[in-house]
XYZ file of C-alpha atoms in Angstrom:
731
model
C 45.890 -7.838 2.917
C 43.703 -9.851 0.978
C 42.114 -11.381 4.373
C 40.337 -14.787 2.811
C 43.191 -16.333 -0.037
C 44.607 -18.783 -2.410
C 44.917 -21.943 -1.631
C 46.032 -25.768 -2.778
C 44.116 -26.506 -4.381
C 43.719 -30.419 -3.316
C 43.503 -31.455 -7.333
C 46.931 -31.733 -8.924
C 47.314 -29.437 -11.710
C 43.650 -27.704 -11.459
C 43.933 -24.134 -11.286
C 42.150 -22.799 -7.265
C 39.110 -20.529 -8.906
C 38.534 -17.487 -7.239
C 35.680 -18.191 -4.445
C 38.958 -20.569 -3.767
C 41.659 -18.222 -2.707
C 39.573 -16.002 -0.964
C 39.215 -18.848 1.740
C 42.832 -20.507 1.798
C 46.591 -19.941 1.721
C 49.105 -20.663 -1.620
C 51.073 -22.648 0.200
C 49.612 -23.594 3.269
C 46.660 -24.602 5.626
C 44.157 -22.027 6.477
C 44.093 -21.984 10.272
C 42.224 -19.273 13.131
C 44.918 -16.690 12.403
C 44.594 -16.413 8.311
C 40.711 -16.532 8.700
C 41.111 -13.851 10.660
C 43.810 -11.661 9.484
C 44.041 -13.479 4.765
C 47.721 -14.568 7.041
C 49.955 -16.948 7.762
C 52.269 -16.007 11.099
C 54.368 -18.339 8.912
C 54.260 -15.656 6.012
C 56.547 -13.255 8.574
C 59.359 -15.708 9.424
C 61.341 -16.265 6.265
C 62.240 -13.767 3.448
C 60.959 -16.415 0.438
C 57.572 -16.513 2.452
C 56.501 -13.128 2.689
C 57.789 -12.391 -0.678
C 55.209 -15.456 -1.914
C 52.960 -12.806 0.076
C 53.086 -10.146 -1.622
C 52.655 -11.347 -5.011
C 50.267 -13.908 -3.996
C 47.951 -13.959 -7.414
C 44.517 -11.876 -6.032
C 40.998 -11.067 -7.674
C 41.472 -7.979 -10.383
C 37.994 -6.610 -10.162
C 38.089 -4.264 -6.242
C 41.807 -3.305 -7.965
C 39.651 -1.989 -11.574
C 36.926 -0.741 -9.719
C 39.059 1.963 -7.887
C 40.936 2.607 -10.323
C 37.283 3.370 -12.447
C 36.215 6.000 -9.609
C 38.995 7.538 -8.518
C 39.348 9.059 -12.370
C 35.820 10.471 -12.707
C 43.742 30.257 -14.047
C 46.118 30.973 -11.852
C 49.011 30.613 -12.753
C 48.367 34.159 -15.402
C 50.174 36.781 -13.283
C 53.738 36.851 -14.521
C 53.544 39.503 -11.000
C 51.496 36.917 -9.023
C 54.110 35.061 -6.102
C 54.248 31.464 -6.244
C 55.966 29.257 -2.536
C 57.081 26.223 -4.882
C 58.771 23.380 -2.649
C 61.900 24.127 -4.738
C 63.395 27.931 -5.612
C 64.252 26.528 -9.042
C 60.732 25.103 -9.871
C 59.082 27.801 -11.966
C 55.510 28.195 -13.774
C 55.404 27.680 -16.790
C 53.439 30.221 -19.050
C 49.841 30.493 -18.709
C 49.789 28.621 -22.481
C 51.527 25.654 -21.759
C 49.934 25.546 -18.011
C 46.876 24.692 -19.366
C 48.237 21.806 -21.198
C 49.275 20.831 -18.605
C 46.026 20.724 -17.110
C 45.113 18.958 -20.620
C 47.849 16.086 -20.291
C 45.697 15.420 -16.977
C 42.439 15.381 -18.263
C 43.965 12.843 -20.799
C 45.209 10.534 -18.442
C 42.337 10.705 -15.705
C 40.068 9.395 -19.129
C 42.672 6.960 -19.468
C 42.924 5.831 -16.191
C 39.445 5.947 -16.260
C 38.874 3.414 -18.941
C 42.189 0.976 -18.632
C 43.302 2.642 -21.732
C 47.497 2.537 -22.869
C 47.308 2.161 -18.660
C 50.821 2.896 -17.625
C 50.962 5.899 -19.734
C 48.081 7.131 -18.871
C 49.367 7.426 -15.341
C 52.180 9.230 -16.056
C 50.466 11.340 -18.322
C 47.903 11.901 -15.003
C 50.426 12.117 -12.736
C 54.263 14.201 -13.387
C 51.812 17.575 -13.818
C 50.327 16.643 -11.066
C 52.811 17.024 -9.148
C 54.630 19.467 -11.004
C 51.657 21.831 -10.746
C 51.751 21.031 -6.723
C 55.216 21.169 -5.852
C 54.805 24.882 -7.424
C 52.580 26.251 -5.110
C 52.830 25.115 -1.293
C 50.360 27.940 -0.544
C 46.895 25.651 -1.503
C 48.235 22.471 0.317
C 46.391 20.608 2.098
C 46.615 16.666 2.467
C 44.324 15.423 0.490
C 45.775 17.182 -2.343
C 48.990 15.120 -1.110
C 46.908 12.167 -0.556
C 45.916 12.032 -4.539
C 48.870 11.973 -5.994
C 50.146 9.123 -3.411
C 47.229 7.287 -5.001
C 47.841 8.232 -8.784
C 51.764 7.088 -7.532
C 50.297 3.435 -6.269
C 48.485 3.075 -9.555
C 51.330 3.304 -11.681
C 52.598 1.048 -10.045
C 49.494 -1.917 -9.985
C 47.882 -3.789 -12.693
C 44.816 -2.271 -12.202
C 43.435 -2.592 -15.952
C 43.420 -6.720 -15.425
C 39.595 -6.067 -15.982
C 37.163 -4.164 -17.007
C 39.330 -2.449 -19.225
C 40.578 -1.215 -22.597
C 43.374 -2.684 -22.580
C 42.000 -6.132 -21.948
C 39.630 -5.945 -24.451
C 42.832 -5.806 -26.968
C 45.706 -7.930 -24.997
C 43.477 -11.037 -24.389
C 47.309 -11.464 -22.647
C 46.699 -9.565 -19.346
C 42.184 -9.212 -19.921
C 41.195 -10.759 -16.454
C 43.911 -11.673 -15.272
C 45.570 -12.244 -11.317
C 47.152 -9.184 -9.651
C 49.659 -9.545 -6.943
C 48.534 -8.848 -3.259
C 50.968 -5.910 -2.969
C 48.886 -3.785 -5.415
C 45.823 -4.031 -2.286
C 48.286 -3.745 0.562
C 49.899 -0.576 0.035
C 46.346 1.208 -1.127
C 44.781 0.176 1.845
C 48.136 0.475 4.195
C 47.939 3.956 2.464
C 44.267 4.195 2.928
C 44.591 2.903 6.769
C 47.581 5.738 7.377
C 45.334 8.235 6.287
C 42.970 7.702 9.305
C 45.575 6.352 12.251
C 47.888 9.126 11.496
C 45.119 11.313 11.672
C 44.102 10.045 15.051
C 47.221 10.202 16.329
C 47.758 13.802 15.568
C 44.186 14.566 17.185
C 45.430 12.873 20.276
C 46.790 16.592 20.197
C 45.507 19.145 23.433
C 43.880 21.005 21.662
C 42.238 19.294 19.994
C 41.396 16.145 23.064
C 39.722 19.398 25.213
C 37.783 21.028 21.797
C 39.633 23.821 20.724
C 40.849 22.959 17.324
C 37.343 23.442 15.477
C 35.403 26.624 16.197
C 31.382 26.598 15.662
C 31.026 24.596 13.657
C 27.760 22.821 15.993
C 25.376 25.010 14.236
C 25.569 23.578 10.824
C 22.339 21.568 9.955
C 24.371 18.569 9.531
C 23.428 18.462 13.687
C 20.758 19.361 13.480
C 19.817 15.529 14.688
C 21.890 16.098 17.663
C 21.138 19.826 18.853
C 17.821 17.844 19.394
C 18.987 16.241 22.545
C 22.711 18.774 23.144
C 23.203 21.926 23.132
C 26.018 23.920 20.983
C 28.874 23.326 22.881
C 28.552 20.045 23.354
C 28.340 19.145 19.896
C 31.699 20.675 19.281
C 33.401 18.892 21.997
C 31.071 15.280 22.294
C 30.792 15.090 18.364
C 33.325 17.236 16.276
C 36.154 16.873 18.234
C 35.512 13.006 20.853
C 33.624 12.258 17.308
C 36.510 12.542 15.284
C 39.066 11.296 17.032
C 37.518 7.942 17.570
C 36.401 7.258 14.068
C 40.396 8.382 12.787
C 41.952 6.697 15.551
C 39.657 3.516 14.827
C 38.462 3.181 11.681
C 40.543 1.471 9.953
C 40.628 -1.633 11.600
C 36.518 -1.477 11.653
C 37.546 -1.686 7.756
C 39.726 -4.680 7.762
C 37.935 -7.224 10.097
C 34.713 -8.915 8.514
C 31.727 -8.594 11.253
C 32.804 -4.907 12.036
C 33.033 -3.583 8.278
C 29.626 -2.742 7.364
C 29.757 -0.424 10.618
C 33.323 1.419 8.942
C 31.337 1.708 6.641
C 28.229 3.239 8.084
C 29.823 5.477 10.571
C 32.804 6.125 7.445
C 30.459 7.606 5.193
C 28.533 9.338 7.501
C 31.971 11.060 8.288
C 32.828 12.173 5.262
C 29.291 13.450 3.925
C 28.553 15.468 6.872
C 32.329 16.747 5.659
C 31.477 17.713 2.267
C 29.216 19.924 3.414
C 30.865 21.189 5.785
C 33.957 22.106 4.114
C 35.528 23.087 1.091
C 37.290 20.387 0.917
C 36.706 19.715 -3.331
C 36.901 15.765 -3.883
C 38.587 14.303 -1.068
C 35.228 12.982 1.054
C 33.969 11.318 -2.747
C 37.714 9.803 -3.142
C 38.029 8.667 0.108
C 34.847 6.651 -0.174
C 35.202 4.906 -2.891
C 38.743 3.340 -2.144
C 35.899 2.105 0.562
C 35.729 -1.027 -0.829
C 39.117 -1.787 -1.745
C 39.005 -2.833 2.142
C 36.449 -6.183 0.614
C 37.662 -8.796 -0.345
C 38.788 -8.716 -4.281
C 36.098 -10.447 -6.262
C 33.265 -8.251 -4.190
C 32.426 -5.971 -7.989
C 31.877 -10.120 -9.506
C 28.381 -10.626 -8.354
C 27.395 -7.177 -8.948
C 27.800 -7.610 -12.854
C 27.085 -11.302 -12.991
C 23.152 -9.797 -12.537
C 23.942 -7.721 -15.230
C 21.655 -9.144 -18.608
C 24.215 -9.559 -21.188
C 22.345 -8.636 -23.543
C 22.837 -4.227 -21.677
C 26.811 -5.902 -20.784
C 28.297 -2.796 -22.823
C 30.069 -1.071 -20.728
C 30.441 -3.904 -17.444
C 32.503 -6.410 -18.094
C 31.846 -9.767 -18.948
C 31.776 -12.474 -15.325
C 30.530 -15.461 -17.002
C 33.654 -16.874 -17.234
C 34.458 -17.448 -13.461
C 37.909 -17.906 -13.150
C 41.476 -15.530 -13.601
C 44.444 -16.195 -15.552
C 47.664 -16.493 -14.686
C 50.087 -13.378 -14.515
C 54.027 -13.766 -14.517
C 53.401 -10.997 -11.382
C 51.876 -13.322 -9.211
C 54.224 -16.117 -7.224
C 51.877 -19.789 -7.255
C 51.281 -22.869 -6.074
C 54.430 -26.120 -7.698
C 50.069 -27.417 -7.234
C 48.145 -24.802 -9.903
C 50.525 -25.331 -12.175
C 49.769 -28.035 -14.690
C 51.989 -30.689 -16.287
C 51.338 -29.484 -20.117
C 51.763 -25.307 -18.648
C 55.037 -26.417 -18.363
C 57.390 -26.659 -22.120
C 60.593 -28.366 -23.035
C 62.753 -25.649 -22.356
C 65.031 -26.843 -25.056
C 61.873 -27.110 -27.455
C 59.841 -24.005 -26.398
C 59.352 -20.228 -27.491
C 61.058 -17.454 -25.454
C 56.785 -16.121 -25.440
C 55.510 -19.652 -24.311
C 58.647 -20.173 -21.263
C 56.982 -16.686 -20.185
C 53.400 -18.048 -20.222
C 54.352 -20.112 -17.771
C 53.265 -19.285 -14.358
C 56.306 -18.523 -11.683
C 56.744 -21.305 -8.959
C 59.082 -19.680 -6.831
C 59.871 -15.510 -6.133
C 62.079 -14.118 -9.399
C 64.405 -10.867 -9.013
C 60.992 -9.079 -9.930
C 59.185 -9.904 -6.974
C 61.672 -9.955 -4.559
C 61.507 -5.608 -5.792
C 58.117 -5.376 -5.095
C 58.364 -6.524 -1.703
C 60.781 -4.267 -0.791
C 59.413 -1.833 -2.564
C 56.257 -2.899 -0.110
C 58.036 -2.047 3.103
C 60.054 1.018 1.770
C 57.239 1.880 1.020
C 55.574 1.759 3.912
C 58.109 2.846 6.294
C 58.438 6.289 3.862
C 54.623 7.007 5.140
C 55.128 6.545 8.376
C 58.261 8.108 8.949
C 57.223 10.986 6.548
C 53.958 12.568 8.991
C 57.421 12.411 12.002
C 60.088 13.580 10.041
C 59.721 17.237 11.143
C 62.814 16.813 14.028
C 65.055 16.904 10.514
C 63.395 19.559 9.011
C 63.520 22.374 11.488
C 63.379 24.732 9.009
C 59.848 24.850 8.852
C 58.737 24.537 11.792
C 56.746 27.573 13.382
C 53.897 26.930 15.934
C 52.910 23.872 13.886
C 55.795 21.508 13.116
C 56.499 21.053 9.216
C 54.907 22.145 5.827
C 51.160 21.592 6.059
C 49.991 19.044 3.295
C 51.933 15.338 3.840
C 51.761 15.281 7.956
C 48.033 14.365 7.946
C 46.994 16.478 10.925
C 43.861 17.564 9.383
C 41.521 19.920 10.956
C 44.193 20.494 14.096
C 45.196 23.629 13.998
C 43.113 26.154 13.602
C 43.789 29.410 12.979
C 42.528 33.238 12.594
C 44.596 36.190 11.040
C 44.009 39.380 12.662
C 46.615 41.563 10.532
C 49.302 41.457 8.604
C 51.812 44.812 7.723
C 54.461 44.989 5.274
C 56.824 47.626 6.003
C 60.099 47.989 3.077
C 62.816 50.024 3.518
C 64.307 51.621 0.408
C 68.371 51.462 1.935
C 69.412 53.600 -1.095
C 67.018 56.425 0.218
C 65.896 55.569 3.754
C 61.855 56.868 2.022
C 59.672 53.764 4.068
C 57.189 52.418 2.646
C 53.995 49.774 3.052
C 52.506 47.618 1.236
C 49.383 45.770 0.734
C 49.461 41.882 2.130
C 47.247 40.360 -0.773
C 48.831 42.407 -3.381
C 50.628 39.852 -5.438
C 49.546 36.729 -4.047
C 45.488 35.440 -3.100
C 46.977 33.320 0.333
C 47.741 34.292 4.197
C 49.427 31.289 4.996
C 52.993 32.181 4.308
C 52.285 34.001 7.405
C 52.481 30.533 10.111
C 55.773 29.462 7.908
C 59.832 31.004 7.534
C 59.964 28.974 4.438
C 57.062 31.025 2.718
C 57.832 34.130 4.136
C 61.826 34.413 2.635
C 59.712 33.041 -0.089
C 57.283 35.920 -0.672
C 60.006 38.415 0.699
C 62.321 36.753 -2.723
C 59.187 37.174 -5.046
C 58.290 40.765 -3.127
C 61.716 42.164 -4.062
C 61.326 40.860 -7.205
C 58.087 42.300 -7.967
C 59.533 46.068 -6.419
C 62.721 45.788 -8.262
C 60.090 46.749 -11.444
C 59.175 49.599 -9.785
C 62.654 51.137 -9.748
C 62.572 49.915 -5.888
C 66.267 47.657 -6.146
C 67.106 47.814 -2.648
C 65.210 47.122 0.353
C 64.802 45.836 3.597
C 61.392 43.871 4.487
C 59.985 43.468 7.714
C 56.663 41.856 9.157
C 54.124 41.960 11.131
C 51.462 39.192 11.053
C 49.600 38.480 14.112
C 47.491 35.378 14.197
C 45.130 33.375 17.017
C 46.299 30.001 16.949
C 43.196 27.725 18.448
C 41.355 30.691 20.420
C 44.508 31.573 22.066
C 45.437 35.191 22.161
C 46.273 36.959 18.524
C 50.400 37.620 18.547
C 53.078 37.607 15.678
C 53.520 34.511 14.556
C 57.473 36.476 13.327
C 59.676 39.211 14.917
C 58.408 42.168 13.312
C 62.379 44.027 13.763
C 64.287 41.616 11.728
C 64.335 41.933 7.715
C 63.141 38.131 6.597
C 64.588 39.486 3.015
C 68.369 38.945 4.545
C 67.410 37.159 7.084
C 69.122 33.116 7.808
C 66.557 30.103 7.089
C 67.979 26.484 6.292
C 65.368 23.720 6.328
C 67.492 21.900 8.314
C 68.087 24.495 11.414
C 65.649 25.968 13.622
C 64.115 30.024 12.501
C 65.361 32.419 15.360
C 63.155 34.692 14.500
C 59.811 33.053 14.718
C 57.693 34.335 18.054
C 57.301 31.477 19.905
C 53.637 30.568 20.282
C 53.165 31.991 24.013
C 51.496 28.480 25.839
C 51.786 29.434 29.177
C 48.681 31.592 28.062
C 46.536 28.724 26.895
C 43.779 28.467 30.382
C 43.377 32.226 29.432
C 40.886 29.768 26.819
C 38.038 29.371 29.408
C 38.813 32.828 30.252
C 37.606 34.190 26.796
C 34.567 32.536 26.277
C 32.896 34.132 30.366
C 34.239 37.904 29.101
C 32.696 38.155 25.877
C 29.314 36.326 26.676
C 29.168 39.149 29.688
C 30.012 42.481 27.363
C 27.752 40.518 24.895
C 24.947 40.712 26.581
C 24.574 44.329 26.660
C 24.751 44.945 23.205
C 25.674 41.868 19.694
C 27.716 44.907 18.375
C 30.597 44.339 20.411
C 33.592 42.893 19.030
C 36.732 41.060 22.028
C 40.205 40.887 20.508
C 42.579 39.215 23.150
C 46.138 39.725 22.225
C 49.320 39.529 23.220
C 53.088 40.661 22.723
C 56.454 40.305 23.906
C 58.760 42.996 26.778
C 60.242 45.202 24.056
C 58.030 45.149 21.144
C 54.125 46.884 20.301
C 51.823 47.291 18.598
C 50.510 49.432 16.056
C 46.767 50.121 15.746
C 44.256 51.852 13.814
C 40.659 52.692 14.668
C 38.278 53.223 11.492
C 36.150 55.540 11.807
C 32.580 53.476 12.369
C 33.852 52.649 15.354
C 32.401 54.447 17.382
C 33.857 52.871 20.623
C 37.094 51.433 21.281
C 38.165 49.836 24.984
C 41.578 48.815 26.038
C 41.869 46.724 28.340
C 45.346 45.260 30.525
C 44.360 41.444 31.795
C 48.341 41.607 32.042
C 51.634 43.365 32.480
C 51.858 46.682 31.987
C 51.401 48.220 28.397
C 52.314 52.045 27.401
C 49.662 53.678 25.403
C 50.409 56.019 22.686
C 46.873 57.706 20.767
C 48.383 59.277 17.287
C 47.849 62.670 16.586
C 46.023 63.043 13.367
C 48.171 64.531 10.482
C 46.353 67.289 9.360
C 45.643 68.536 13.292
C 48.795 70.852 13.766
C 46.548 71.571 17.191
C 47.475 68.739 18.895
C 51.980 69.392 19.219
C 52.282 65.671 20.807
C 51.492 62.182 21.378
C 48.694 60.681 24.850
C 50.022 58.610 25.976
C 48.779 56.206 29.302
C 50.811 53.765 31.094
C 48.187 50.928 31.706
C 48.639 48.539 34.768
C 46.498 44.809 35.739
C 42.734 45.630 35.708
C 43.272 49.449 34.095
C 41.720 50.373 31.093
C 41.793 53.174 28.058
C 39.080 54.686 25.424
C 40.927 54.937 22.022
C 39.673 57.710 19.935
C 38.204 56.220 15.828
C 40.343 57.747 13.272
C 43.282 57.994 14.580
C 46.572 55.855 15.164
C 47.775 54.515 17.998
C 50.576 52.595 19.581
C 49.989 50.049 22.192
C 54.167 49.326 24.004
C 54.475 46.528 26.229
C 56.967 47.965 29.112
C 56.322 45.038 32.151
C 59.285 42.690 31.579
C 56.711 39.023 31.325
C 54.656 39.361 27.835
C 51.616 41.338 28.188
C 47.596 41.009 27.311
C 45.162 43.160 26.914
C 42.229 43.343 25.031
C 40.069 45.600 22.605
C 36.178 46.166 23.002
C 35.093 47.542 19.584
C 31.741 48.897 19.687
C 30.392 49.667 16.250
C 27.733 51.897 16.167
C 27.729 52.261 12.443
C 26.361 48.938 11.951
C 24.061 49.171 14.594
C 22.886 53.439 12.736
C 21.934 51.160 10.171
C 20.302 47.685 11.137
C 18.099 50.334 12.587
C 17.516 51.824 9.504
C 17.469 48.730 7.072
C 14.890 47.010 9.268
C 12.972 50.366 8.759
C 13.110 50.252 5.595
C 12.397 46.497 4.953
C 9.551 47.262 6.550
C 7.972 50.468 4.783
C 8.511 48.796 1.786
C 6.500 45.837 2.667
C 8.081 43.638 1.046
C 7.684 44.713 -2.556
C 11.465 42.982 -4.589
C 11.169 46.783 -6.603
C 13.749 48.773 -4.706
C 12.909 51.476 -7.356
C 9.988 53.079 -4.496
C 11.836 54.513 -2.340
C 9.848 55.928 1.150
C 10.336 59.028 1.081
C 12.150 59.356 4.488
C 14.444 58.069 2.909
C 15.621 59.013 0.230
C 18.391 61.283 1.266
C 19.602 58.062 3.759
C 23.476 57.973 2.809
C 23.313 54.289 3.609
C 20.293 53.872 1.023
C 22.114 51.653 -1.444
C 23.316 49.739 0.480
C 19.258 49.093 1.530
C 18.385 48.224 -1.975
C 21.800 45.501 -1.568
C 20.794 44.151 1.208
C 17.115 43.973 0.156
C 17.668 42.375 -3.318
C 20.500 39.523 -1.799
C 17.931 38.534 0.435
C 15.413 38.395 -2.289
C 17.716 35.961 -4.754
C 18.046 34.369 -1.719
C 14.216 33.327 -1.424
C 13.934 32.708 -4.751
C 16.539 30.186 -4.629
C 15.207 27.918 -1.559
C 11.611 28.241 -3.410
C 13.762 26.417 -6.493
C 12.446 22.863 -7.106
C 14.651 19.831 -7.175
C 14.521 19.716 -11.001
C 15.330 23.427 -11.615
C 18.471 23.271 -8.632
C 19.420 20.251 -11.122
C 19.480 22.181 -14.970
C 21.704 25.324 -12.870
C 24.223 22.668 -11.483
C 24.182 20.979 -15.146
C 24.430 24.349 -16.617
C 27.211 25.377 -14.745
C 29.111 22.683 -15.803
C 27.932 23.212 -19.771
C 29.582 26.377 -19.415
C 33.024 25.850 -17.062
C 33.362 22.238 -19.665
C 32.888 24.814 -22.325
C 35.170 27.523 -20.909
C 38.419 24.944 -20.828
C 37.746 23.672 -23.758
C 37.706 26.996 -25.779
C 41.455 27.819 -23.672
C 43.122 24.562 -24.491
C 41.417 25.372 -27.669
C 43.521 28.833 -27.320
C 46.268 28.104 -26.180
C 47.313 25.503 -28.755
C 47.064 28.438 -31.242
C 49.130 30.523 -29.222
C 51.611 27.522 -28.980
C 51.153 27.049 -32.782
C 50.497 30.386 -34.021
C 52.560 32.360 -31.708
C 50.704 35.011 -30.819
C 50.478 36.232 -27.220
C 48.153 34.428 -24.911
C 46.368 37.622 -22.637
C 45.470 38.949 -26.564
C 43.538 35.429 -26.919
C 42.278 35.609 -23.722
C 40.268 39.232 -24.674
C 38.626 37.065 -27.515
C 37.580 34.476 -25.852
C 36.341 36.615 -23.008
C 34.841 38.584 -25.161
C 32.415 36.106 -27.916
C 31.646 34.644 -24.271
C 30.303 38.467 -22.957
C 28.909 38.243 -26.706
C 26.858 35.806 -26.115
C 25.653 35.795 -23.269
C 24.171 39.747 -24.017
C 22.144 37.499 -27.000
C 21.148 34.942 -24.597
C 17.327 34.713 -23.780
C 16.637 34.520 -20.401
C 13.909 31.983 -20.117
C-alpha cells in the first residue's frame, strides 16, 4: 500500500497536491504507524473505512511506468502432441496461431503507449491465456506471472499518465488512480518472492540438493576467491536464494531498507539472467521494483528534461492531478463550486463531482481486491484438492512459486505399445510426437500423451492399442527410479483431477540419505580415470529394468548397494550358438560385468527396494580424445583442416576431429570479437527475426484470405530466405 498518503488540506476546498497526499491520510491525521505502513489501524476497523482506503486517490505516474515497461512456431505439426489444461482446448490452424501472436503484438504496443488501453489489454490478455492453457509442458511460474500482471493491468487505470489516451481525453489526463491499483500489483510481486521463499524451506533446498553444479559459472567468480564450489552452491545459491526470497519483499516495503532491496534484488535477477534460460522474467521483475517506491517518483525525473526535448515524455510542469470518480476524497477536498445543483446541472457535470463516500463501484473494487489476494495466497497450497495432479511434487508446475526447488535428471524413457488385435508389441521413440519430457513426471500429462499417441497410431492402421510407459528420473540428486508403474496400461488407466493416482510410483524418500555417499563413491572412481560415469539406480520389488549397453562403452559394471537382484544378460539376436540367457544373482556388495552391445535385465527379487549402481567406462571416448589431442598438436594450431597429416588419413574419427577443431576456431573468433561487432550481430539477429515474423504474419493473412494451404506459403518464405542468404555478400 502507499505508505504516505493523501491528507486533509487544512484549507477548505483546496485539493491536496501530490506531495501532500504522500504524507497524510484521507480521513485521519498521520501518526507513527501510518508513517511506517502507509495506513492507520482504524482504516481496517470498518468496511467503509477499508473501502475508502482501497479507493484512496494515488498518483498514477509509477503505475504508468510499470505499464510502459511491461509491454516493452510450435503449433505447426498436426500430429504434434500438446498438453492443454482442459482437453477441449485445441490449437487453431497454424496460420490462425500466427494471427493470435500478431494480435498480442498489437496489444502489447497499445499497452506500452497507453493507446485504446482497455482494448489493447484484452488483445494481449485473451490470446496470451489461451496459448498458455494450450500446453502445460511449457508452463513455468514466469509465464503464469506475466498472465496475472497483464490481468491486473487490464483492470487498472494505468493510462492516466504518460499515455496516448490521456492526450486525446483530457478527463483522464493526469487523473488520480485508486490505491487498490497499486495494492494488487505490489502484493502480487511480494507473494512471488515470499511464497517462493516458503517453498524453499523444503528439506532438499535447505540441505543444498536442489540446484546442481552452478558454482562453476562465471557469475560466481568473486565468491570463488574465498569459497569452494561446494560452499558457493550451498551458502550462496541455496541459503542466499532462500534469504532473498523470504525477506526481499519486506525490505522493499520500508523506506529505510528499500535501497538495500534494490541492490540485492537487482543483483539476484541479473545473475539469474546469466545462469538460466528464463526469458524475460528477470527483466520483468526488475521493472516491477519501482512499484514499491512512492507513486510520484517518475515526476522529478521527467521535470529535469528540458521542455524542448519532451516529445516522448510527459509534460510534468503541473504538479497537481485531477480527481477521478474511481477514487474517494475527503469532504474538505470538494470545493463548493464543484458541487452542482442536482436540479439544474447536466448529468455529465454531476458525474465530475469527486466522490466523498463509497459507491457500489468502490465497494466492488474492495471486495475483488480481498478475493484476489486470498486466492493468490490459497492457490499455491491448493494441491490437497487437485490430488490427481500430484506425483513426487505437489500440483502442476507453474502456479506454485516453487521455482528451482525440484531439479530432475531424466535418464531413460521407454514407450511400449501392444496391438490388441494382432498381439504385436513394439517400441516408440519418446520424442516422436513431443519435444518435451515434462510429461514423464505428471500423471495427467502421461494420460494426455497416451491418448495423443493412440490417435496418431490410428492414422497408421493401429486402432486398438495398449500403452505402457517406463520413465526413470532422479529428483534432487536421488537414485534414478521409476515415476510410473510399467505394468499399467496408461491409456485406459483411471485418472481424476480430484483423486490420487494409484499407478504412479512413490518417491523413495527413505533412500535420500544415500546422497551423501554418492559424491564419495563418484570421486573415488574418478580418481582412476576421467572417463567413468556412475549412475545410481533404485527399483521396486517384483519389477525389472531392461537396459542396453552401447558397444562403445568398453567396460560396464553393476554393483549392488542394497537388496538382492538377478542380472540376466540376453544373447545377441544373431548369435544362435547361445541357447539361453546368462543369469547371476547379486547380494549387497557384489558386482558383475555387463558385455557391450547386449541387452540385459536387472530383476529386483528382495522384499525391499533394491539399490545398485552402474559404472560405465567409455574407453572409445578416451581413445578419441587422445587421438584428437595428437591431431590438434600435429595441425599446429592451423584452422585449415583440409591438409590432413598422413598418420590420420585413414582414421575413422577424422571427420569428428575436424568438426571439433572448427568449433574451437569459431569459439576463438567469437571470444576475440569487439563489442561493436557483437552488437552488430545482435542487431542483425533481431532484424532477421523481425523480418521473418512479419513475413509469417503476411503469409498467414494471405492463407486465410485466399484459402491457400499455409505449408505452401511457408515453403515460399523459406525458399525466398534461402535465395536471399546466398545472394547476400559476406562482409
